[in-house]
mmCIF file of C-alpha atoms in Angstrom:
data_model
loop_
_atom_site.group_PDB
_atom_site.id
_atom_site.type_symbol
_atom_site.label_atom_id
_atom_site.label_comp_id
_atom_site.label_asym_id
_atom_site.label_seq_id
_atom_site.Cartn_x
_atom_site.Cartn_y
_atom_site.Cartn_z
ATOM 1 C CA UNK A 389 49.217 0.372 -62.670
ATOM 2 C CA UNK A 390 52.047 -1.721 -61.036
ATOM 3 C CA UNK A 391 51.331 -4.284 -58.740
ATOM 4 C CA UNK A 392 53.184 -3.091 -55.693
ATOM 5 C CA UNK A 393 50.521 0.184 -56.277
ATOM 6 C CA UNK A 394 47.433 -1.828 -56.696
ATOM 7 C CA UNK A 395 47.909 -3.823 -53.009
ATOM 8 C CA UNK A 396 48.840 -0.458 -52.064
ATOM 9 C CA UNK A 397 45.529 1.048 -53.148
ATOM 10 C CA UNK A 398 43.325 -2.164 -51.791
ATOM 11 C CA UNK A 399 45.084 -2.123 -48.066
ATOM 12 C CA UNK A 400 44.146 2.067 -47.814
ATOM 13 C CA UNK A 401 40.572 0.809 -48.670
ATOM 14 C CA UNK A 402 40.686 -1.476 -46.026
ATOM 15 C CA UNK A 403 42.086 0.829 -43.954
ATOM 16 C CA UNK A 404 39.139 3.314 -44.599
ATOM 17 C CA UNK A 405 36.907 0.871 -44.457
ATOM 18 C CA UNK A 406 37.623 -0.061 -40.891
ATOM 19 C CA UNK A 407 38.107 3.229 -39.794
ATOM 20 C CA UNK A 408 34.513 4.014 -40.876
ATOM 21 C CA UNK A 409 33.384 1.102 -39.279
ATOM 22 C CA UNK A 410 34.920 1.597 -35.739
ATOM 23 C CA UNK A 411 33.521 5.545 -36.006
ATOM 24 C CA UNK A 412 29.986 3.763 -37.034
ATOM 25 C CA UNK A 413 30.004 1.676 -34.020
ATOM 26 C CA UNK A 414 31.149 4.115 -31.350
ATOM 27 C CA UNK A 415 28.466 6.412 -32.436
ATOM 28 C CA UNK A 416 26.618 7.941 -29.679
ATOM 29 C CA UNK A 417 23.601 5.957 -29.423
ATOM 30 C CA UNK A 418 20.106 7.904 -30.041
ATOM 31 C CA UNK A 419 17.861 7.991 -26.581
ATOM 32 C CA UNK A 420 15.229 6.077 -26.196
ATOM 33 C CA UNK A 421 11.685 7.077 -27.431
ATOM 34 C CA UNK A 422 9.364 8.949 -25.467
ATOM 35 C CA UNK A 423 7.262 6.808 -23.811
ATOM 36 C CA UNK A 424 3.356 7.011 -22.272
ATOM 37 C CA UNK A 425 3.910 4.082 -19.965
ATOM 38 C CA UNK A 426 6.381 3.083 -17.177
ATOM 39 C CA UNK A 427 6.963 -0.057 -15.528
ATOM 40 C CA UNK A 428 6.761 -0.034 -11.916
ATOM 41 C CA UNK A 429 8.017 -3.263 -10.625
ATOM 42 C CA UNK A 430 7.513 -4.451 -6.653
ATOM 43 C CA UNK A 431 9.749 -6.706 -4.280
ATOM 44 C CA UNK A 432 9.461 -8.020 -1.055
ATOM 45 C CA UNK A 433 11.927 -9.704 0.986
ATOM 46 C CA UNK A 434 15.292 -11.380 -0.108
ATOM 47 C CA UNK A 435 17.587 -13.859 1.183
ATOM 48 C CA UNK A 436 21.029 -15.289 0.374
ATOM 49 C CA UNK A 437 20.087 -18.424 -2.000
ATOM 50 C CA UNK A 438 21.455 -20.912 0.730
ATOM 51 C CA UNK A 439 18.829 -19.558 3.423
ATOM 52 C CA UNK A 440 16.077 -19.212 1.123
ATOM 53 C CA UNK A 441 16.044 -22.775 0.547
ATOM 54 C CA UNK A 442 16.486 -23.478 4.004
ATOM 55 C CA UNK A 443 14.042 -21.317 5.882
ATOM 56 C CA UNK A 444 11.807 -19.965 2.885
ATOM 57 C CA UNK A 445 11.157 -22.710 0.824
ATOM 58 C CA UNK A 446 7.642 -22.477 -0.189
ATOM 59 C CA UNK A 447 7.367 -18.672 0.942
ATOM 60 C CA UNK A 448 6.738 -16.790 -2.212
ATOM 61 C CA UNK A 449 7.480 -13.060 -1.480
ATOM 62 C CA UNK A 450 11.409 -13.601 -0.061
ATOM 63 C CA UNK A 451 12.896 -14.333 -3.396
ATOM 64 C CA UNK A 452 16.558 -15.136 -4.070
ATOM 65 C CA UNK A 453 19.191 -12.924 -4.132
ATOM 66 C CA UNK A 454 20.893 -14.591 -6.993
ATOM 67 C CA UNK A 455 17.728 -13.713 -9.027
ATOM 68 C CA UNK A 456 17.562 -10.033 -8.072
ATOM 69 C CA UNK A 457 20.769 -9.819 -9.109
ATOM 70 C CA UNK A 458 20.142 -11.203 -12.671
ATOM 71 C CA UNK A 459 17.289 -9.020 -13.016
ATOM 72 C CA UNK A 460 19.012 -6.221 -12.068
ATOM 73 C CA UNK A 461 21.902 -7.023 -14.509
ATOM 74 C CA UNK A 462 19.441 -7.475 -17.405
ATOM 75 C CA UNK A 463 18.083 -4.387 -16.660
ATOM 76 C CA UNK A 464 21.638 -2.595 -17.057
ATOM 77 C CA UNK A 465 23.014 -4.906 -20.057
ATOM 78 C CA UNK A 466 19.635 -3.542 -21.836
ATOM 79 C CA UNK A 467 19.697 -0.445 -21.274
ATOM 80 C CA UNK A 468 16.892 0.572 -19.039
ATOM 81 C CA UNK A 469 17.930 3.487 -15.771
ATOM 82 C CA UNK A 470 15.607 3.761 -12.808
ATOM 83 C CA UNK A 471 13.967 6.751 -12.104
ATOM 84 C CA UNK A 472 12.689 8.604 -8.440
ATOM 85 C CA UNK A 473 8.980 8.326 -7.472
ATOM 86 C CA UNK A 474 9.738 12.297 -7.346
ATOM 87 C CA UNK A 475 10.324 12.186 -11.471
ATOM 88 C CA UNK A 476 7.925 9.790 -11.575
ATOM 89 C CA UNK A 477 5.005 11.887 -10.564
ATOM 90 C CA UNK A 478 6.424 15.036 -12.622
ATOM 91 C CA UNK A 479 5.663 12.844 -15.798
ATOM 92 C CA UNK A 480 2.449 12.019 -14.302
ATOM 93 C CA UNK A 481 2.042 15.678 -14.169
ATOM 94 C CA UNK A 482 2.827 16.220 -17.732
ATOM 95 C CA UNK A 483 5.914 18.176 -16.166
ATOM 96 C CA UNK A 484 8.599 16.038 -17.729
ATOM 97 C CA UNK A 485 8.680 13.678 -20.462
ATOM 98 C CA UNK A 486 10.625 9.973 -19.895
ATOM 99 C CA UNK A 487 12.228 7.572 -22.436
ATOM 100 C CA UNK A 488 10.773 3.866 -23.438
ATOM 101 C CA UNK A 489 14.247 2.800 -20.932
ATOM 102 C CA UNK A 490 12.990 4.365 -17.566
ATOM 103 C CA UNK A 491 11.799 2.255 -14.511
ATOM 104 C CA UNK A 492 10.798 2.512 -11.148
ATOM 105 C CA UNK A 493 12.015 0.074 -8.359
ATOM 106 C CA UNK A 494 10.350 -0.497 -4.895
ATOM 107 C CA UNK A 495 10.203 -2.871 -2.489
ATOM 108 C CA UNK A 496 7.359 -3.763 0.278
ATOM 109 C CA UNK A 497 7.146 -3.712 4.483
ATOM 110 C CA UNK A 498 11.304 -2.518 4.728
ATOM 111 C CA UNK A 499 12.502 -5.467 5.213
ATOM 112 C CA UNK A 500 16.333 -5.361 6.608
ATOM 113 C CA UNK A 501 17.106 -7.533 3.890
ATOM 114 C CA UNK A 502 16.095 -4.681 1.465
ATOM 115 C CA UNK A 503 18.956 -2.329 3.168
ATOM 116 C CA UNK A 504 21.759 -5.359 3.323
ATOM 117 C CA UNK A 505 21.188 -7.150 0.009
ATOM 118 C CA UNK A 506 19.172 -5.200 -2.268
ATOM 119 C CA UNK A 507 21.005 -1.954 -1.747
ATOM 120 C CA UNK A 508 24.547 -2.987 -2.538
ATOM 121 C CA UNK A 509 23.494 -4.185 -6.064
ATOM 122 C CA UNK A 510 21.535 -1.770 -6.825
ATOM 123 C CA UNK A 511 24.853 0.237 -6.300
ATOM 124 C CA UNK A 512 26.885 -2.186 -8.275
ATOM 125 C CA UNK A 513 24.330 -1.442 -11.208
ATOM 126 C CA UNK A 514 23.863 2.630 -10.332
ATOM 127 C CA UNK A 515 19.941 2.098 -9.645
ATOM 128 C CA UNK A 516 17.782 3.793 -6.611
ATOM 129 C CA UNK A 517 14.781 2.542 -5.589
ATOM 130 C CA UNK A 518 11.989 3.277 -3.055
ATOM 131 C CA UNK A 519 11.179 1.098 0.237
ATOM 132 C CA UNK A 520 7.348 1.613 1.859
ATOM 133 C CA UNK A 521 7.668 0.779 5.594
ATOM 134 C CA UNK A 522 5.275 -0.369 7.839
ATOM 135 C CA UNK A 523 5.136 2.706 10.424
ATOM 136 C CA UNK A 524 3.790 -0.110 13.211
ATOM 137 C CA UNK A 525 6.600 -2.293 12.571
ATOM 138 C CA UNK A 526 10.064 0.388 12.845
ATOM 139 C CA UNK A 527 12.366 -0.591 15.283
ATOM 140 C CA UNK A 528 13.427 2.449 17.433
ATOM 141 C CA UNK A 529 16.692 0.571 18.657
ATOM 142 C CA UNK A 530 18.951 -0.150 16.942
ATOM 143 C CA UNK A 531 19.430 -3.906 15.813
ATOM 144 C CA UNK A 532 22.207 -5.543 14.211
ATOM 145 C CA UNK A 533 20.940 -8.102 11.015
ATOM 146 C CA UNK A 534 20.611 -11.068 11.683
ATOM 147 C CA UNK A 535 19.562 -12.737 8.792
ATOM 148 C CA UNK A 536 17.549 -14.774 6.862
ATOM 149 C CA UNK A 537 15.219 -13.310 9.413
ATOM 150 C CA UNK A 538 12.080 -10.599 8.749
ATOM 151 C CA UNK A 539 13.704 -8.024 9.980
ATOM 152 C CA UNK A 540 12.751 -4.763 9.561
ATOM 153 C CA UNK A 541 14.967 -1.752 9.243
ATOM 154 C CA UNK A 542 15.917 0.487 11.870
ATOM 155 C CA UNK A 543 14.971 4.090 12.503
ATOM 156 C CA UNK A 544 18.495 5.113 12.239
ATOM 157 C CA UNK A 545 18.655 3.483 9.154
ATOM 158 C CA UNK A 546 15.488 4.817 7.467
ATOM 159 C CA UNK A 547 17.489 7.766 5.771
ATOM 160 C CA UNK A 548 16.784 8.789 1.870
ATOM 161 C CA UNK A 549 20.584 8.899 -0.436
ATOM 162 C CA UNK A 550 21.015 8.241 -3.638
ATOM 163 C CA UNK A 551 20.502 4.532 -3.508
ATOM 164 C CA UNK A 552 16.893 4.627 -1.463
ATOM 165 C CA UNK A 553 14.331 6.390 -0.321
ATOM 166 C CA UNK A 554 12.113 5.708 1.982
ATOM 167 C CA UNK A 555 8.050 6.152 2.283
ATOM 168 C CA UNK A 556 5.313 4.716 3.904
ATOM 169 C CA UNK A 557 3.554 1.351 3.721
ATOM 170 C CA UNK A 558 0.950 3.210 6.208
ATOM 171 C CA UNK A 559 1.070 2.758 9.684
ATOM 172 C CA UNK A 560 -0.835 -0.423 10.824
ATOM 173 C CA UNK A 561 -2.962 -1.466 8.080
ATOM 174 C CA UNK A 562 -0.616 -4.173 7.384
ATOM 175 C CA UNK A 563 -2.732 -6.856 8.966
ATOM 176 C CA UNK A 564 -5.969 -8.223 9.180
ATOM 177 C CA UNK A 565 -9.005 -7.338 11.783
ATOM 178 C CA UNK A 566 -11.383 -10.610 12.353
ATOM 179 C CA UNK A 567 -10.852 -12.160 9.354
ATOM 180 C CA UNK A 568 -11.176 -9.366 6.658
ATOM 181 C CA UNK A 569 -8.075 -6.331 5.536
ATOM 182 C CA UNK A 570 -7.874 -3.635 8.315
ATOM 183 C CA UNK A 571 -8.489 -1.014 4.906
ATOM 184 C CA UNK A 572 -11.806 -2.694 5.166
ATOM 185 C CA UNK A 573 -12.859 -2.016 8.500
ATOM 186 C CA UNK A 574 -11.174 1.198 8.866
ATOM 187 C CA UNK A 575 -13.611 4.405 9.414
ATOM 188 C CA UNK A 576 -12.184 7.363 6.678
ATOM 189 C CA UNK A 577 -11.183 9.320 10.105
ATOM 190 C CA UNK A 578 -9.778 6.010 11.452
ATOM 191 C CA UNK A 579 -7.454 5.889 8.002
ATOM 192 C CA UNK A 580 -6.590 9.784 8.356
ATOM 193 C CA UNK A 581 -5.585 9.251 11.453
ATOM 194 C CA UNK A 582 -3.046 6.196 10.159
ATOM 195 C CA UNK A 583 -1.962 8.146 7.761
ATOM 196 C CA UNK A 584 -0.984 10.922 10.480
ATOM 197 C CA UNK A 585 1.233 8.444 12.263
ATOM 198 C CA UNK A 586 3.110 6.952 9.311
ATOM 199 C CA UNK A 587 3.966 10.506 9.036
ATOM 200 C CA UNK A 588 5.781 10.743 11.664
ATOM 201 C CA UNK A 589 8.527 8.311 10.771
ATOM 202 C CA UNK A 590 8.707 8.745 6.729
ATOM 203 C CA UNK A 591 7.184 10.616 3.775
ATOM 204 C CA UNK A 592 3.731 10.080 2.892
ATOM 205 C CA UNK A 593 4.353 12.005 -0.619
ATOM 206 C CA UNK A 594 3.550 8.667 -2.064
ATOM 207 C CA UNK A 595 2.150 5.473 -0.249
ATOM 208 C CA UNK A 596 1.595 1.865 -0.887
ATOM 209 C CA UNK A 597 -1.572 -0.435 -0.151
ATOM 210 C CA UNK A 598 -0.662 -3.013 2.310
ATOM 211 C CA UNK A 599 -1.960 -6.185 0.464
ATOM 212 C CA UNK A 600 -2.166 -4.225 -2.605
ATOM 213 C CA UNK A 601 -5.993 -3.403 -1.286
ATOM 214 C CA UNK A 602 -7.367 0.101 -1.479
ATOM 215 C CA UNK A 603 -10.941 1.380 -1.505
ATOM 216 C CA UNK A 604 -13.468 4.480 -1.631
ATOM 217 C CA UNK A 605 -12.478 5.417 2.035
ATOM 218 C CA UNK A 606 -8.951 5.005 2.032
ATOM 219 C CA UNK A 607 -8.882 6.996 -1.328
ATOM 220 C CA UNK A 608 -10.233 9.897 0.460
ATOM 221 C CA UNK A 609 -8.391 9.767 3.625
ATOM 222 C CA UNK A 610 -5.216 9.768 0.622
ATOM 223 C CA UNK A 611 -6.676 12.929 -1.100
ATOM 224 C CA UNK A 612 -7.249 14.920 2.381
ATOM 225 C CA UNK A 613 -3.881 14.312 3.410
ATOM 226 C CA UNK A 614 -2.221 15.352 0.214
ATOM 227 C CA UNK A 615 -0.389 12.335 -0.913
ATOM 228 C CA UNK A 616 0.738 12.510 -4.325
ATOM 229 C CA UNK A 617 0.502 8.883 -5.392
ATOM 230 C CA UNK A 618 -0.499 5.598 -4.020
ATOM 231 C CA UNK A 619 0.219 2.271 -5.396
ATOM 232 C CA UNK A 620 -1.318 -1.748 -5.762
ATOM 233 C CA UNK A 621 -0.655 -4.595 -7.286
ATOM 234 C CA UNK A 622 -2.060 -4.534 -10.854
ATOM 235 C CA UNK A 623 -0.945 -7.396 -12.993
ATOM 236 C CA UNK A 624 0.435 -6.982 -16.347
ATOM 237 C CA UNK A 625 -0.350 -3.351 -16.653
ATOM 238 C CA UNK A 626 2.389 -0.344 -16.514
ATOM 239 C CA UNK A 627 1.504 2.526 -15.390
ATOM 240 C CA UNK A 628 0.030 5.397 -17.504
ATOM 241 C CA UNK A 629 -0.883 9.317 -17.251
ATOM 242 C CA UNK A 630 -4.795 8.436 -17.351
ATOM 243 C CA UNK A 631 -4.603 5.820 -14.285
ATOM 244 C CA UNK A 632 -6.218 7.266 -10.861
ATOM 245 C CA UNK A 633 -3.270 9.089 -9.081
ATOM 246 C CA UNK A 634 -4.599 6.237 -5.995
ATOM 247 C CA UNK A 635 -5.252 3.608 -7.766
ATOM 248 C CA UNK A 636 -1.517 2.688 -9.641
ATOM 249 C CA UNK A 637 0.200 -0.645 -10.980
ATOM 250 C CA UNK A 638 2.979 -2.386 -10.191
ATOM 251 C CA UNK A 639 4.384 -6.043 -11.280
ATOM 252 C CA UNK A 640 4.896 -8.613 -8.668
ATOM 253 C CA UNK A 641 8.424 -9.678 -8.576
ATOM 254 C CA UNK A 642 8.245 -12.634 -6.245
ATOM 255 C CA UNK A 643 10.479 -16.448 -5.943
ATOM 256 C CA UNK A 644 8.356 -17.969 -9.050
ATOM 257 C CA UNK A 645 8.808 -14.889 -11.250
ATOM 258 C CA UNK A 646 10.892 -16.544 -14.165
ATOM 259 C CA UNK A 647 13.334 -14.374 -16.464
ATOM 260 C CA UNK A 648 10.628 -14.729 -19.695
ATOM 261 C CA UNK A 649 7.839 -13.214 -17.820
ATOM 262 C CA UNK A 650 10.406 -10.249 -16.199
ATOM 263 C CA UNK A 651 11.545 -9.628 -19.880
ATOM 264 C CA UNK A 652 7.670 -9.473 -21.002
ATOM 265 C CA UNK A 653 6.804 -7.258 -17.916
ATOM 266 C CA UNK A 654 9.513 -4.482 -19.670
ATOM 267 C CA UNK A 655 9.049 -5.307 -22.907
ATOM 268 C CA UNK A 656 5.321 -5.277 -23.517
#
């Protein structure tokens, strides 16, 4: 075989070669594995990194926005998609079945910071989330943002797209009554009856415990009025099919949450 044939030969081979390679790594990419546990993680309030370490220094539920962001971008550069509290509870059900990638996003008392910051990257990244607002706390007029303040969002504002929906943080349970959480002192009829009013301004399908505290009563007052799912603050625990329907996890993502313990959180 000449020469000239021979480098002929070898440069087809390498030719082949990298053909097969580029169709090997365009491949579509198998889906995630069915999973029997979802991560539910919780936020608060953010604020622009400037005002955060001007007016909530040592305040550790407004966390920076520079480090929602980089969670939120970890969560897309890895692969993970967020999911609806709706699809949420139809796995719960047994009704549909969700990948090892799929994770819930919410955030605590509606906040206007929520609407302003949080919801323009979770655009950016193609995420939704839900907000729980405090019935007692809705402003009925409209206010413009002025932040870093603790805001809360407006009732014009409250309305469910793509991006957020919105559900109840009850109505005014979010404080405490001499000394002790108002879910403590609260008759069952007395937590109906809360329950009733947060109704009036957003979905009670699925609540969450001010405080993250929940008991026998307000359990009941849950299962008379038909909500679907309520949530707390369980530490390092995702959520599973066998956990009470009232009685559901969610990670704390607050200021001092570092990147290694959000990875773990997803990852475990």
């Amino acid at each position: 075989m000449k020469k000239r044939d021979r480098i002929l030969i070898g440069c087809l081979l390498v030719l082949l070669l990298l053909v097969i390679s580029i169709m090997w790594m365009s491949r579509e990419k198998p889906l995630a594995e069915k999973t029997d546990r979802i991560a539910i993680l919780g936020y608060h309030h953010l604020a622009e990194d400037g005002d955060k370490y001007r007016e909530y220094l040592f305040d550790p539920w407004t966390a920076t926005l520079s480090s929602f962001e980089r969670q939120m971008r970890y969560l897309k550069e890895n692969g993970y998609h967020t999911i609806s509290l709706d699809e949420l509870y139809e796995w719960y059900e047994g009704k549909r079945e969700l990948d090892s990638k799929a994770v819930v996003i919410t955030f605590d008392d509606s906040y206007y910071s929520t609407y302003e910051l949080a919801k323009p990257i979770l655009e950016k990244y193609g995420f939704e989330a839900s907000t729980f607002v405090i019935g007692y706390s809705i402003p009925y007029d409209y206010e413009k943002w002025d932040p870093p303040s603790k805001a809360h969002i407006p009732y014009d504002l409250l309305q469910d797209d793509r991006t957020m929906r919105y559900y109840s943080h009850f109505y005014h349970l979010h404080r405490k009554i001499e000394g002790t959480y108002a879910v403590n002192v609260y008759s069952e009829k007395e937590l109906i009856e809360d329950i009733k009013a947060a109704k009036e301004a957003v979905s009670t399908d699925y609540m969450a415990y001010p405080y993250g505290k929940y008991n026998d009563a307000v359990k009941a007052a849950l299962r008379k009025e038909k909500v679907k799912l309520a949530f707390s603050y369980h530490q390092y625990h995702k959520m599973k099919r066998s956990d009470d329907a009232y009685e559901l996890p969610r990670f704390s993502i607050n200021a001092y949450t570092p990147m290694f313990l959000f990875r773990w959180y997803l990852n475990q």
